């Protein structure tokens, strides 16, 4: 997930790429986003195959709250002009969430939470970039 963030940083910030390095960075972001999205979808489907009858339902909608808060904090920071330090902090939060996702995916009991933490981490990194 952080490969897409690295590519976004290397893209130069303009609307269109201006040189070969920025074109390669844009291509890397495109391929990385396909990989990230497909990975999250396939992990969710795989976890759905192992769901046992009678097990508690998993409510992923509760994790929309942190995503909305992260986006709102970034929007507020960008509107008030303190976005440079805020971007670094949100990127750090995204990186920590991605590391927590790897830890969460290590066991089947916590894999759904790990997948959701990964989605939040990548989303936070992308919002901050």
Coordinates of C-alpha atoms in Angstrom, one line a residue:
X1 CA 0.0 0.0 0.0
X2 CA 2.8 2.4 0.7
X3 CA 4.2 1.9 -2.8
X4 CA 1.3 3.9 -4.1
X5 CA 2.1 6.7 -1.6
X6 CA 5.8 6.7 -2.7
X7 CA 4.7 6.9 -6.4
X8 CA 2.3 9.8 -5.5
X9 CA 5.2 11.7 -3.9
X10 CA 7.4 11.2 -7.0
X11 CA 4.6 12.3 -9.4
X12 CA 5.5 16.0 -8.8
X13 CA 2.0 17.3 -7.8
X14 CA 0.9 18.6 -11.2
X15 CA -2.2 17.6 -13.1
X16 CA -0.2 15.9 -15.9
X17 CA 3.3 14.4 -15.8
X18 CA 6.0 16.7 -17.0
X19 CA 8.9 14.3 -17.5
X20 CA 9.7 10.6 -17.9
X21 CA 10.2 10.0 -14.2
X22 CA 6.7 11.4 -13.4
X23 CA 5.2 9.3 -16.1
X24 CA 6.8 6.2 -14.6
X25 CA 5.6 7.3 -11.1
X26 CA 2.0 7.6 -12.4
X27 CA 2.2 4.2 -14.1
X28 CA 3.5 2.7 -10.8
X29 CA 0.7 4.3 -8.8
X30 CA -1.9 2.9 -11.3
X31 CA -0.5 -0.6 -11.1
X32 CA -0.1 -0.4 -7.4
X33 CA -3.7 0.7 -6.9
X34 CA -4.9 -2.3 -8.9
X35 CA -2.8 -4.6 -6.8
X36 CA -4.0 -3.0 -3.5
X37 CA -7.7 -3.0 -4.4
X38 CA -7.6 -6.6 -5.7
X39 CA -5.7 -7.7 -2.6
X40 CA -8.3 -6.3 -0.3
X41 CA -11.2 -7.7 -2.3
X42 CA -9.7 -11.2 -2.5
X43 CA -8.7 -11.2 1.1
X44 CA -12.3 -10.4 2.1
X45 CA -13.7 -13.1 -0.2
X46 CA -11.2 -15.6 1.2
X47 CA -12.2 -14.8 4.7
X48 CA -15.9 -15.2 3.8
X49 CA -15.2 -18.7 2.6
X50 CA -14.0 -19.7 6.1
X51 CA -16.9 -18.1 7.9
X52 CA -18.7 -20.8 10.0
X53 CA -22.4 -21.0 10.4
X54 CA -23.6 -19.4 13.7
X55 CA -20.6 -17.2 14.0
X56 CA -21.1 -13.5 14.9
X57 CA -21.7 -11.2 12.0
X58 CA -18.9 -8.7 11.2
X59 CA -19.9 -5.1 11.1
X60 CA -17.3 -3.3 9.1
X61 CA -19.3 0.0 8.9
X62 CA -18.0 1.0 12.4
X63 CA -14.6 1.6 10.7
X64 CA -16.1 4.3 8.5
X65 CA -15.9 6.7 11.5
X66 CA -12.1 6.7 11.6
X67 CA -11.9 7.1 7.9
X68 CA -14.3 10.1 8.0
X69 CA -12.3 11.6 10.9
X70 CA -9.0 11.3 9.1
X71 CA -10.4 12.9 6.0
X72 CA -12.1 15.7 8.0
X73 CA -8.8 16.4 9.9
X74 CA -6.9 16.6 6.6
X75 CA -9.5 18.9 5.0
X76 CA -9.5 21.1 8.1
X77 CA -5.7 21.3 8.0
X78 CA -5.6 22.1 4.3
X79 CA -8.2 24.8 4.8
X80 CA -6.4 26.5 7.6
X81 CA -2.9 26.2 6.1
X82 CA -1.2 23.8 8.5
X83 CA -1.2 20.9 6.0
X84 CA 2.6 20.3 5.9
X85 CA 3.0 18.9 9.4
X86 CA -0.4 17.4 9.3
X87 CA 0.4 15.4 6.1
X88 CA 3.5 13.9 7.8
X89 CA 1.4 12.9 10.8
X90 CA -1.4 11.3 8.7
X91 CA 1.2 9.5 6.6
X92 CA 2.7 8.1 9.9
X93 CA -0.8 7.1 11.1
X94 CA -1.3 5.3 7.7
X95 CA 2.0 3.5 8.0
X96 CA 1.2 2.4 11.6
X97 CA -2.2 1.1 10.5
X98 CA -0.5 -0.8 7.6
X99 CA 1.9 -2.5 10.1
X100 CA -1.0 -3.3 12.4
X101 CA -2.8 -4.8 9.4
X102 CA 0.1 -7.2 8.8
X103 CA 0.0 -8.2 12.4
X104 CA -3.8 -8.6 12.3
X105 CA -3.6 -10.8 9.2
X106 CA -1.3 -13.3 11.0
X107 CA -4.1 -15.3 12.6
X108 CA -7.5 -16.2 11.3
X109 CA -9.2 -14.9 14.4
X110 CA -8.0 -11.3 13.7
X111 CA -7.8 -11.4 9.9
X112 CA -10.9 -9.5 9.3
X113 CA -9.7 -6.7 11.5
X114 CA -6.3 -6.8 9.9
X115 CA -7.9 -6.4 6.4
X116 CA -9.9 -3.4 7.6
X117 CA -6.9 -1.8 9.3
X118 CA -5.0 -2.2 6.0
X119 CA -7.8 -0.4 4.1
X120 CA -7.8 2.4 6.7
X121 CA -4.0 2.6 6.6
X122 CA -3.8 2.8 2.8
X123 CA -6.7 5.3 2.7
X124 CA -5.0 7.5 5.3
X125 CA -1.8 7.5 3.4
X126 CA -3.5 8.4 0.2
X127 CA -5.5 11.2 1.8
X128 CA -2.4 12.7 3.3
X129 CA -0.5 12.5 0.0

